[in-house]
Amino acid sequence: MSVYVDEGFRPCVTERATVAFRVCRDDRAQVFEISAEALMAFCGAASSRRKDLLVAFEHAQGEILTVAARKWTFKPTEPVRLGLDEFRMIRH
């Protein structure tokens, strides 16, 4: 199964301090949101500033996709949240 970040949906910082992005798997797409805390703790974001979150997201896409693939539940109408707990579970 091929899992990748959809380049047609540009990752963006939401008002809830998450980075929203869309992942494609086979012929389906699902929106995910990764928390600023997870980006700072596991992906090297220097702060919760927009620019720092997006840079960390770009640099850690492989690891983020691994977590997203394990957390995948196809719900086209609601984003799947990835927080500290999801990263802790995958990394240990």
PDB file of C-alpha atoms in Angstrom:
ATOM      1  CA  MET A   1       0.000   0.000   0.000  1.00  0.00           C
ATOM      2  CA  SER A   2       1.376   3.345  -1.022  1.00  0.00           C
ATOM      3  CA  VAL A   3       0.956   6.144   1.528  1.00  0.00           C
ATOM      4  CA  TYR A   4       2.028   9.696   0.668  1.00  0.00           C
ATOM      5  CA  VAL A   5       1.280  13.333   1.461  1.00  0.00           C
ATOM      6  CA  ASP A   6      -1.038  14.803  -1.169  1.00  0.00           C
ATOM      7  CA  GLU A   7       0.871  17.643  -2.825  1.00  0.00           C
ATOM      8  CA  GLY A   8      -2.411  19.155  -4.051  1.00  0.00           C
ATOM      9  CA  PHE A   9      -3.413  19.959  -0.444  1.00  0.00           C
ATOM     10  CA  ARG A  10      -0.773  22.246   0.942  1.00  0.00           C
ATOM     11  CA  PRO A  11       0.010  21.602   4.644  1.00  0.00           C
ATOM     12  CA  CYS A  12      -1.194  24.515   6.750  1.00  0.00           C
ATOM     13  CA  VAL A  13      -1.237  25.630  10.381  1.00  0.00           C
ATOM     14  CA  THR A  14      -4.754  25.725  11.799  1.00  0.00           C
ATOM     15  CA  GLU A  15      -6.193  27.982  14.472  1.00  0.00           C
ATOM     16  CA  ARG A  16      -5.967  25.025  16.887  1.00  0.00           C
ATOM     17  CA  ALA A  17      -2.142  25.019  16.604  1.00  0.00           C
ATOM     18  CA  THR A  18      -2.007  21.909  14.437  1.00  0.00           C
ATOM     19  CA  VAL A  19      -0.605  21.290  10.989  1.00  0.00           C
ATOM     20  CA  ALA A  20      -3.308  19.947   8.700  1.00  0.00           C
ATOM     21  CA  PHE A  21      -2.304  17.806   5.738  1.00  0.00           C
ATOM     22  CA  ARG A  22      -3.905  15.215   3.482  1.00  0.00           C
ATOM     23  CA  VAL A  23      -2.588  11.682   3.107  1.00  0.00           C
ATOM     24  CA  CYS A  24      -3.407   9.475   0.154  1.00  0.00           C
ATOM     25  CA  ARG A  25      -3.550   5.720   0.432  1.00  0.00           C
ATOM     26  CA  ASP A  26      -4.520   3.657  -2.581  1.00  0.00           C
ATOM     27  CA  ASP A  27      -7.499   5.551  -4.024  1.00  0.00           C
ATOM     28  CA  ARG A  28      -8.556   7.301  -0.790  1.00  0.00           C
ATOM     29  CA  ALA A  29      -7.520  10.540   0.864  1.00  0.00           C
ATOM     30  CA  GLN A  30      -7.790  11.451   4.540  1.00  0.00           C
ATOM     31  CA  VAL A  31      -7.038  14.735   6.301  1.00  0.00           C
ATOM     32  CA  PHE A  32      -4.777  14.504   9.345  1.00  0.00           C
ATOM     33  CA  GLU A  33      -3.820  17.130  11.917  1.00  0.00           C
ATOM     34  CA  ILE A  34      -0.604  16.872  13.890  1.00  0.00           C
ATOM     35  CA  SER A  35      -0.374  18.861  17.106  1.00  0.00           C
ATOM     36  CA  ALA A  36       2.258  21.520  17.706  1.00  0.00           C
ATOM     37  CA  GLU A  37       3.310  19.611  20.831  1.00  0.00           C
ATOM     38  CA  ALA A  38       4.027  16.468  18.804  1.00  0.00           C
ATOM     39  CA  LEU A  39       5.942  18.466  16.200  1.00  0.00           C
ATOM     40  CA  MET A  40       8.085  20.074  18.922  1.00  0.00           C
ATOM     41  CA  ALA A  41       8.649  16.868  20.923  1.00  0.00           C
ATOM     42  CA  PHE A  42       9.235  14.367  18.111  1.00  0.00           C
ATOM     43  CA  CYS A  43       9.892  16.270  14.889  1.00  0.00           C
ATOM     44  CA  GLY A  44      12.316  18.984  15.950  1.00  0.00           C
ATOM     45  CA  ALA A  45      10.108  22.093  15.708  1.00  0.00           C
ATOM     46  CA  ALA A  46      11.947  24.946  17.450  1.00  0.00           C
ATOM     47  CA  SER A  47       8.710  26.586  18.628  1.00  0.00           C
ATOM     48  CA  SER A  48       4.985  26.670  17.983  1.00  0.00           C
ATOM     49  CA  ARG A  49       5.384  29.492  15.464  1.00  0.00           C
ATOM     50  CA  ARG A  50       3.829  28.814  12.082  1.00  0.00           C
ATOM     51  CA  LYS A  51       7.135  28.778  10.199  1.00  0.00           C
ATOM     52  CA  ASP A  52       8.840  26.433  12.691  1.00  0.00           C
ATOM     53  CA  LEU A  53       5.928  23.976  12.604  1.00  0.00           C
ATOM     54  CA  LEU A  54       5.866  23.834   8.805  1.00  0.00           C
ATOM     55  CA  VAL A  55       9.652  23.381   8.545  1.00  0.00           C
ATOM     56  CA  ALA A  56       9.560  20.543  11.086  1.00  0.00           C
ATOM     57  CA  PHE A  57       6.655  18.958   9.215  1.00  0.00           C
ATOM     58  CA  GLU A  58       8.591  19.043   5.935  1.00  0.00           C
ATOM     59  CA  HIS A  59      11.731  17.526   7.507  1.00  0.00           C
ATOM     60  CA  ALA A  60       9.887  14.751   9.349  1.00  0.00           C
ATOM     61  CA  GLN A  61       7.395  13.693   6.674  1.00  0.00           C
ATOM     62  CA  GLY A  62       8.638  10.101   6.618  1.00  0.00           C
ATOM     63  CA  GLU A  63       8.113   9.597  10.333  1.00  0.00           C
ATOM     64  CA  ILE A  64       4.788  11.456  10.260  1.00  0.00           C
ATOM     65  CA  LEU A  65       3.571   9.220   7.421  1.00  0.00           C
ATOM     66  CA  THR A  66       4.533   6.139   9.435  1.00  0.00           C
ATOM     67  CA  VAL A  67       2.384   7.338  12.331  1.00  0.00           C
ATOM     68  CA  ALA A  68      -0.455   8.354   9.996  1.00  0.00           C
ATOM     69  CA  ALA A  69      -0.442   4.959   8.269  1.00  0.00           C
ATOM     70  CA  ARG A  70      -0.819   3.176  11.603  1.00  0.00           C
ATOM     71  CA  LYS A  71      -3.544   5.562  12.772  1.00  0.00           C
ATOM     72  CA  TRP A  72      -5.421   5.402   9.440  1.00  0.00           C
ATOM     73  CA  THR A  73      -9.199   5.166   9.733  1.00  0.00           C
ATOM     74  CA  PHE A  74     -11.005   6.392   6.685  1.00  0.00           C
ATOM     75  CA  LYS A  75     -13.434   9.136   7.742  1.00  0.00           C
ATOM     76  CA  PRO A  76     -13.706  11.587   4.873  1.00  0.00           C
ATOM     77  CA  THR A  77     -15.619  14.195   6.878  1.00  0.00           C
ATOM     78  CA  GLU A  78     -13.378  14.565   9.923  1.00  0.00           C
ATOM     79  CA  PRO A  79      -9.612  14.903  10.309  1.00  0.00           C
ATOM     80  CA  VAL A  80      -7.610  12.326  12.239  1.00  0.00           C
ATOM     81  CA  ARG A  81      -5.628  13.944  15.073  1.00  0.00           C
ATOM     82  CA  LEU A  82      -2.035  12.922  15.712  1.00  0.00           C
ATOM     83  CA  GLY A  83      -0.717  13.998  19.083  1.00  0.00           C
ATOM     84  CA  LEU A  84       1.977  13.091  21.569  1.00  0.00           C
ATOM     85  CA  ASP A  85       0.353   9.757  22.445  1.00  0.00           C
ATOM     86  CA  GLU A  86       0.342   8.510  18.851  1.00  0.00           C
ATOM     87  CA  PHE A  87       4.040   9.324  18.427  1.00  0.00           C
ATOM     88  CA  ARG A  88       4.970   7.753  21.766  1.00  0.00           C
ATOM     89  CA  MET A  89       3.104   4.588  20.832  1.00  0.00           C
ATOM     90  CA  ILE A  90       4.851   4.262  17.444  1.00  0.00           C
ATOM     91  CA  ARG A  91       8.357   5.163  18.668  1.00  0.00           C
ATOM     92  CA  HIS A  92       8.404   2.679  21.553  1.00  0.00           C
TER      93      HIS A  92
END
